[in-house]
PDB file of C-alpha atoms in Angstrom:
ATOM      1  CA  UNK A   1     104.274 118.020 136.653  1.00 52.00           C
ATOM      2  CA  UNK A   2     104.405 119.181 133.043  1.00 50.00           C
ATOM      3  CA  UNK A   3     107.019 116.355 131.704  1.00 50.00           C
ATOM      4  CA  UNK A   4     104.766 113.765 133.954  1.00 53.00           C
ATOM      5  CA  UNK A   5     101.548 114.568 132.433  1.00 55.00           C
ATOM      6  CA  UNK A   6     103.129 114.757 128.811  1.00 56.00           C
ATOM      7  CA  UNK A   7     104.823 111.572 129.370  1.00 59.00           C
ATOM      8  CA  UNK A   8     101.439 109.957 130.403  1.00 65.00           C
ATOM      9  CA  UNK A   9      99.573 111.055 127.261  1.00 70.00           C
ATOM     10  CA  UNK A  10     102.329 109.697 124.879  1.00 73.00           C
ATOM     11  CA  UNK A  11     102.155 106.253 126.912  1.00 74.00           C
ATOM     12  CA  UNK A  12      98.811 106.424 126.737  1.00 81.00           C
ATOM     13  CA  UNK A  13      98.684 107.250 122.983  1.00 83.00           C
ATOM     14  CA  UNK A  14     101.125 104.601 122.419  1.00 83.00           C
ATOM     15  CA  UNK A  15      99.450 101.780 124.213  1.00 85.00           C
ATOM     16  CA  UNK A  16      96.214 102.311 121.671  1.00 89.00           C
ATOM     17  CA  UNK A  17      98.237 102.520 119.162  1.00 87.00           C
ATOM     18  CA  UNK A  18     100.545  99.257 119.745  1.00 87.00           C
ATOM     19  CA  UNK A  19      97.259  97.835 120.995  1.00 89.00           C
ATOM     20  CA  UNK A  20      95.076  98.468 117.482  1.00 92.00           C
ATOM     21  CA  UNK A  21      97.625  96.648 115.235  1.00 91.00           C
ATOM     22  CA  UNK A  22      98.601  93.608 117.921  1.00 90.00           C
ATOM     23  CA  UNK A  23      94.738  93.496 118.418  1.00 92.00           C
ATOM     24  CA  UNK A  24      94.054  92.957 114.708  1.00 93.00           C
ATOM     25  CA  UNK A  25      97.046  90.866 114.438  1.00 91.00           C
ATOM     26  CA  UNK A  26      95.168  88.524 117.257  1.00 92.00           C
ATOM     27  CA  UNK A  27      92.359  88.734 115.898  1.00 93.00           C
ATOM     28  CA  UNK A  28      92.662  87.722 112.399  1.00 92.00           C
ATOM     29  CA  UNK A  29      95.855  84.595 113.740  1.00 90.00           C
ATOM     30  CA  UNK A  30      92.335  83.462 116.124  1.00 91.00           C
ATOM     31  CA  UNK A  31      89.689  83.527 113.066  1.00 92.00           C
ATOM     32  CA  UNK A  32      92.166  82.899 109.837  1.00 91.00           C
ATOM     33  CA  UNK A  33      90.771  79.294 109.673  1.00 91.00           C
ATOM     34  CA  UNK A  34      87.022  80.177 109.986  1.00 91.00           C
ATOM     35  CA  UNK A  35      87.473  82.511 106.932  1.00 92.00           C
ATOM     36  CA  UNK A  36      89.914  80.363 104.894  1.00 91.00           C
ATOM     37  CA  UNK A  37      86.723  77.789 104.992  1.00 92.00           C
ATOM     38  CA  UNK A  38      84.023  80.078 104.926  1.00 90.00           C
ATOM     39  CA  UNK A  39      85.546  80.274 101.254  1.00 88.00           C
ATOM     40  CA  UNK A  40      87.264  77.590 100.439  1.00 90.00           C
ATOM     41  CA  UNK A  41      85.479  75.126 102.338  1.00 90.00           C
ATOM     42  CA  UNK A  42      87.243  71.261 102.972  1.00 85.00           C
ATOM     43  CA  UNK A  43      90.814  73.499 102.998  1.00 87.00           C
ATOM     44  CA  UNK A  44      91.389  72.976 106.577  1.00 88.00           C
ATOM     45  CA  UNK A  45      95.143  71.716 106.126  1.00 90.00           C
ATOM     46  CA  UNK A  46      96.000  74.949 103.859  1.00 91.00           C
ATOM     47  CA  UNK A  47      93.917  76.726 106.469  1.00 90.00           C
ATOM     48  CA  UNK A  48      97.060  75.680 108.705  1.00 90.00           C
ATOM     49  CA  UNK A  49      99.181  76.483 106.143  1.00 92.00           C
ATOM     50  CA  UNK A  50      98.879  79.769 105.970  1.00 92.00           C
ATOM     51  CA  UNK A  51      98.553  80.478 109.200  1.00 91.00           C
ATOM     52  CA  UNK A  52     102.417  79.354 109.103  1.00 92.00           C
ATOM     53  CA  UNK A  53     103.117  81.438 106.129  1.00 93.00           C
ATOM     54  CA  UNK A  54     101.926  84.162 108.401  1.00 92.00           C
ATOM     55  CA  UNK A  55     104.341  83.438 111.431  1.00 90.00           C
ATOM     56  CA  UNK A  56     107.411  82.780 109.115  1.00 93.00           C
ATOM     57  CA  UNK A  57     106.888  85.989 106.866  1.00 93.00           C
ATOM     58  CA  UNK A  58     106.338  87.571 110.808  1.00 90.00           C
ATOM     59  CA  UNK A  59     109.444  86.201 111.617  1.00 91.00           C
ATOM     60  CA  UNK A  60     111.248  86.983 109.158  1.00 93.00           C
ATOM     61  CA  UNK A  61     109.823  91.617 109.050  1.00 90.00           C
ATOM     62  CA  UNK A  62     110.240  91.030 112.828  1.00 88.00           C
ATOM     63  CA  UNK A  63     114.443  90.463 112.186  1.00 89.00           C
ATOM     64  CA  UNK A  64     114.374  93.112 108.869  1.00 90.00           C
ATOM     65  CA  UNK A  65     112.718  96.050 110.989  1.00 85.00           C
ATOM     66  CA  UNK A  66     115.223  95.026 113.904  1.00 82.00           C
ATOM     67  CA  UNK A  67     117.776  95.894 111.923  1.00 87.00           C
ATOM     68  CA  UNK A  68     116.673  98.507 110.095  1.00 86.00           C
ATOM     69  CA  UNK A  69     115.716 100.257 113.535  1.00 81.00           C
ATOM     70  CA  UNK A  70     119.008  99.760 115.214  1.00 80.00           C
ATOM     71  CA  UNK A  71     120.857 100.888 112.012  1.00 83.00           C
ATOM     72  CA  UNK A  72     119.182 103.543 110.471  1.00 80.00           C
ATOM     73  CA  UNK A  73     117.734 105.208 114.218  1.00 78.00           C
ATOM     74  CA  UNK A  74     114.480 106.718 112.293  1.00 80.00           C
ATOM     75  CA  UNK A  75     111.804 105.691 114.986  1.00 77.00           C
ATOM     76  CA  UNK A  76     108.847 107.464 113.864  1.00 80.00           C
ATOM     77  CA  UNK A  77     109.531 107.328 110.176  1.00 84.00           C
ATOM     78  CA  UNK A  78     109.292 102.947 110.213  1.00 85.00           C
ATOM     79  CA  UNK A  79     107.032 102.740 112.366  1.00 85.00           C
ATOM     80  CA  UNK A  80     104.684 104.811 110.718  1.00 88.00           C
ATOM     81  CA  UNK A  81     105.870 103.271 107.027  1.00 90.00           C
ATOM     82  CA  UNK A  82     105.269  99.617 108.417  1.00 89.00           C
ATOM     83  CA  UNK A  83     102.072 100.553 109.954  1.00 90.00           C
ATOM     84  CA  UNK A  84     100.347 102.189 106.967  1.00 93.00           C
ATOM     85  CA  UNK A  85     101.865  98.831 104.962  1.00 93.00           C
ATOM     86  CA  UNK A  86     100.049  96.889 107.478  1.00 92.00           C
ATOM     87  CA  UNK A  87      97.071  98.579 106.510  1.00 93.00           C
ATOM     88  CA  UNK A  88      97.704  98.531 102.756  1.00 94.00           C
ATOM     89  CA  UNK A  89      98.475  94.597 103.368  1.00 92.00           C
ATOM     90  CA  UNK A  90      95.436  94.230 105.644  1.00 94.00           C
ATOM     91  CA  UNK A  91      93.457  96.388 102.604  1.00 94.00           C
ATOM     92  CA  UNK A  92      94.268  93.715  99.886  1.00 94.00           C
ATOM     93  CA  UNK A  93      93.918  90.855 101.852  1.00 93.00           C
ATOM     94  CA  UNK A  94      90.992  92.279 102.210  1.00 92.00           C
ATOM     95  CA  UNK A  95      89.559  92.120  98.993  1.00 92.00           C
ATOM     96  CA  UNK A  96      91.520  89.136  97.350  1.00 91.00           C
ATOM     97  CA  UNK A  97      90.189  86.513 100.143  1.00 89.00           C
ATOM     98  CA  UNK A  98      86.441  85.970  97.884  1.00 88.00           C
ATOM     99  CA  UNK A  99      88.506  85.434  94.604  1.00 86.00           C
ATOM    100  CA  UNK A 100      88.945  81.207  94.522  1.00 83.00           C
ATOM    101  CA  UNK A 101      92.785  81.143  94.285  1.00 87.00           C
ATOM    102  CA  UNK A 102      94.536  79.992  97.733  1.00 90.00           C
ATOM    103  CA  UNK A 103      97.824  80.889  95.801  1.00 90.00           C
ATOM    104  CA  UNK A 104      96.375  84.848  96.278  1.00 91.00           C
ATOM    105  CA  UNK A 105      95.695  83.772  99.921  1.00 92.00           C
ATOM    106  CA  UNK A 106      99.513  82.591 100.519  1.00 93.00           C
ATOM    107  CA  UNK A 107     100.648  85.781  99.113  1.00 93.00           C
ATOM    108  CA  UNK A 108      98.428  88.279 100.384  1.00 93.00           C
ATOM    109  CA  UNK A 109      98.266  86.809 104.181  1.00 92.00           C
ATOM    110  CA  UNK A 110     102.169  86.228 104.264  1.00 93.00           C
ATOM    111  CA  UNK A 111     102.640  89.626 102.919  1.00 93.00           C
ATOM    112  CA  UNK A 112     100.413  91.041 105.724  1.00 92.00           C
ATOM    113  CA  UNK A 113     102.083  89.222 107.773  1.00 90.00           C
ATOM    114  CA  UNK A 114     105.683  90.172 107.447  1.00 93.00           C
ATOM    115  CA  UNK A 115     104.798  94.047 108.209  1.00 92.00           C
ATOM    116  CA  UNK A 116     102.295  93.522 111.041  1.00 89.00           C
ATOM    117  CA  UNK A 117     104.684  91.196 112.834  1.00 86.00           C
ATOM    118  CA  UNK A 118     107.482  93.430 111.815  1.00 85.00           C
ATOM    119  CA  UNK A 119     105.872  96.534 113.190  1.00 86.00           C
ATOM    120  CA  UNK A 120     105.249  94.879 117.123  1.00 83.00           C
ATOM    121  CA  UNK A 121     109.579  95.064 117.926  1.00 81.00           C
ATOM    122  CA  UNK A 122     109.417  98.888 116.523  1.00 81.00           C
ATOM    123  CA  UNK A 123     106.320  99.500 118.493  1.00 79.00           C
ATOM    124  CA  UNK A 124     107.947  98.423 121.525  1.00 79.00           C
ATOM    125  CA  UNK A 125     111.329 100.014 121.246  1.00 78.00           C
ATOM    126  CA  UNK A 126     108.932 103.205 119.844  1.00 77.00           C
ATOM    127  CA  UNK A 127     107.571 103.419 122.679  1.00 76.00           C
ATOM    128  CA  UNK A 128     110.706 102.646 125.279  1.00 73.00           C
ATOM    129  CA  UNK A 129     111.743 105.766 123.447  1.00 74.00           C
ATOM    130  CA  UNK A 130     108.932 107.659 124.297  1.00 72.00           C
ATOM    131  CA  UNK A 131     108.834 106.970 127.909  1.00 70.00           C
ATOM    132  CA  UNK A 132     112.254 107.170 129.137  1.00 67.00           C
ATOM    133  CA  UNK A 133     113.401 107.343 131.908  1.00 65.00           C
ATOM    134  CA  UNK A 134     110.265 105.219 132.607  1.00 66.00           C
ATOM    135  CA  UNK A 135     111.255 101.671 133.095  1.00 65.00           C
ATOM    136  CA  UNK A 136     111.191  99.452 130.194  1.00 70.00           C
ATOM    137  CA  UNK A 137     109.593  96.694 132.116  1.00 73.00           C
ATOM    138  CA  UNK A 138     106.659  98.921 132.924  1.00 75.00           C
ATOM    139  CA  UNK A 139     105.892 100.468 129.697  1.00 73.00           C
ATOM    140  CA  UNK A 140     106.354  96.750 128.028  1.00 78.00           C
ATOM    141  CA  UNK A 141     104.140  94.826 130.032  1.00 82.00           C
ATOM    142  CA  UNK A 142     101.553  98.082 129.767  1.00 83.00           C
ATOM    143  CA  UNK A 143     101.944  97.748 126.123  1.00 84.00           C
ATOM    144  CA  UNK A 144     101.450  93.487 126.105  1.00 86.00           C
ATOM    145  CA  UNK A 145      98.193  94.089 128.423  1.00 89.00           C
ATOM    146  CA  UNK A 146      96.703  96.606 126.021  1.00 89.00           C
ATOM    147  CA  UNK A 147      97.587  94.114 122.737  1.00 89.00           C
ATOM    148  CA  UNK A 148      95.434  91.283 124.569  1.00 92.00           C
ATOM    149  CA  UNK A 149      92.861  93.576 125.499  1.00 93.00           C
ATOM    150  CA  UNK A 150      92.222  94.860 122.208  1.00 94.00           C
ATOM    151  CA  UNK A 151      93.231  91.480 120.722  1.00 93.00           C
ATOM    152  CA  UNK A 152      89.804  90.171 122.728  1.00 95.00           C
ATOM    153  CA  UNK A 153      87.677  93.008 121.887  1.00 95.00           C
ATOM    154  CA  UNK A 154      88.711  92.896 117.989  1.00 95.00           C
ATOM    155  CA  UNK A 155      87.944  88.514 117.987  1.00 95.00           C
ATOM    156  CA  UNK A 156      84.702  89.015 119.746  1.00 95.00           C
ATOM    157  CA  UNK A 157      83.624  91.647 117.327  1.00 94.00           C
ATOM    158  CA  UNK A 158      85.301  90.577 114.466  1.00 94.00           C
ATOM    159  CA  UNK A 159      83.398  87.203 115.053  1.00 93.00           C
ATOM    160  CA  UNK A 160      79.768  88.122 115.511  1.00 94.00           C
ATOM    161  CA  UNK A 161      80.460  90.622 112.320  1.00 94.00           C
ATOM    162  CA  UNK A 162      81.382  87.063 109.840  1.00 92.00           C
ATOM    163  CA  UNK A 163      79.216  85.235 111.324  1.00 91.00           C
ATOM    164  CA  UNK A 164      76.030  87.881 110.476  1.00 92.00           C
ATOM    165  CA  UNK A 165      77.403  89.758 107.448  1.00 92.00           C
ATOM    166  CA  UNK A 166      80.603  87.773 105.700  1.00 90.00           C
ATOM    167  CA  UNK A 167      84.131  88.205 106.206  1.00 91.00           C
ATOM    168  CA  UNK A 168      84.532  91.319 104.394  1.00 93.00           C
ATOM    169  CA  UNK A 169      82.431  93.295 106.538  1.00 93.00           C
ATOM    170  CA  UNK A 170      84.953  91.815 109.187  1.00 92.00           C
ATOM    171  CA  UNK A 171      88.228  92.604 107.693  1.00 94.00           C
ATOM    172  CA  UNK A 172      86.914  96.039 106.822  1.00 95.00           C
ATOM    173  CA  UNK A 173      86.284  96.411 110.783  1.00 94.00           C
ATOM    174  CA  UNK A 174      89.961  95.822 111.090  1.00 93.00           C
ATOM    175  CA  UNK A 175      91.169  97.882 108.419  1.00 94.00           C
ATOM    176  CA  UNK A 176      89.667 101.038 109.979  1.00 94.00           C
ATOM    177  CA  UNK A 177      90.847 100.876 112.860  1.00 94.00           C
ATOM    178  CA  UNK A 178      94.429  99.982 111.602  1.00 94.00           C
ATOM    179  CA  UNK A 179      93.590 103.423 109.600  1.00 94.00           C
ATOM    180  CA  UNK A 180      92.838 105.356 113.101  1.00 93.00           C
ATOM    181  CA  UNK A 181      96.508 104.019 114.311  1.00 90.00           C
ATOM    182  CA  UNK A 182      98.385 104.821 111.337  1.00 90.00           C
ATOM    183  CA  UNK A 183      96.923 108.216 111.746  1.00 90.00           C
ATOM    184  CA  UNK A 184      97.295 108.713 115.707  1.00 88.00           C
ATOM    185  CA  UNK A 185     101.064 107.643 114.691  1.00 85.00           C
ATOM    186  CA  UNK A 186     101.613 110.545 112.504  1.00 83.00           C
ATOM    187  CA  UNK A 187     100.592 112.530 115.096  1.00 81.00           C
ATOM    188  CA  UNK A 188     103.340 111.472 117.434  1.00 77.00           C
ATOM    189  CA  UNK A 189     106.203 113.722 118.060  1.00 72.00           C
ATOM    190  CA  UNK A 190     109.306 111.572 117.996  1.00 65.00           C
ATOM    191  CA  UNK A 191     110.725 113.004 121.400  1.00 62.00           C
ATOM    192  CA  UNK A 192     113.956 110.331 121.561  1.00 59.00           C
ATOM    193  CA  UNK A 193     114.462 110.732 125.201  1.00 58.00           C
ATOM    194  CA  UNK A 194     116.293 107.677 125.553  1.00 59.00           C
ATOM    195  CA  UNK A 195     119.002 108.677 122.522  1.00 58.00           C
ATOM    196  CA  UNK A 196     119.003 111.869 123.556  1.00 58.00           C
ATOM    197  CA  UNK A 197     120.104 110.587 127.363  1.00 55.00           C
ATOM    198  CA  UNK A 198     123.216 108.129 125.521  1.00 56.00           C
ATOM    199  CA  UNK A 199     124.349 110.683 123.691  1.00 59.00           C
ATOM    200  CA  UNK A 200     124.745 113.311 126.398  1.00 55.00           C
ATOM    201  CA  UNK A 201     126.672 110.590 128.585  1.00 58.00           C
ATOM    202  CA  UNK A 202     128.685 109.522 125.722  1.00 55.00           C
ATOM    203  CA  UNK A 203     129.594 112.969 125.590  1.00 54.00           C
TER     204      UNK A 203
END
């Protein structure tokens, strides 16, 4: 009863976590263009643009943290590290939107980007970690449903915050809750259940 409950609460725990940064990441991909215009207005095509710069640089932390992960085995540690630089990416983003220079934008947004892209594989093998001998199937498709329904709730919100009080307001919205899942990560005790279970049959 005790190791059901416990694992419970971590899936639980995990699935707001994984769901906070996937929600952003929804969020801002579904309203990039509407604040690309809002200031820089007849830029729909670089709109577009770095939306793509976005995907790629996703692409491209998605393979790096892969690789890292499977190498280095230090769960918690990068997925905390890429979360609170998916905050610190979200942060500047943030704040360099209002400034007139799309080159900032590229930067900033592809930047962003590459670490909250990168951080959705190490959430998911995070939390396959977490929840073994729980079937991977199970806690992944838990873990997609709570992404999309945190990904609606953050678009709605998000939305009615630019469209009454600017896009700051609404990338600040985001950035404090990405704060509230950096710090619920930190709180996570990296039980490796699954490692722990290859290593006693390897031995």
């Amino acid at each position: 009863m005790f190791y059901i409950i416990g694992g419970v609460a971590t899936l639980l725990l995990i699935l707001v976590i994984i769901g906070l940064n996937a929600g952003a990441f929804y969020a801002l991909s579904t309203l990039l263009n509407r604040m690309v215009i809002w200031h820089y207005p007849g830029e729909e095509v670089n709109a577009g643009r770095i939306g793509l710069t976005i995907v790629i640089a996703g692409m491209l932390g998605a393979v790096i943290s892969g690789i890292w992960l499977d190498r280095s085995k230090t769960y918690k540690e990068t997925t905390l590290v890429v979360y609170i630089m998916t905050l610190v990416g979200m942060v500047v983003y943030t704040f360099t939107l209002n400034l007139g220079h799309l080159w900032v934008v590229f930067i900033t947004a592809g930047t962003m980007g590459f670490f909250m892209t990168g951080y959705l594989p190490l959430g998911f093998e995070f939390a396959v970690e977490l929840t073994y001998p729980e079937s991977e199937g199970i806690s992944s498709g838990l873990l997609n449903i709570s992404a999309q329904v945190f990904g609606i709730i953050f678009t709605i919100s998000q939305g009615q915050i630019i469209d009454n009080y600017g896009t700051k307001p609404g990338n600040i919205f985001l950035c404090v809750f990405l704060t509230l899942g950096a710090a619920l990560t930190a709180f996570i005790k990296a039980d490796l259940r699954r490692q722990k279970a290859n290593k006693e049959t390897l031995e």
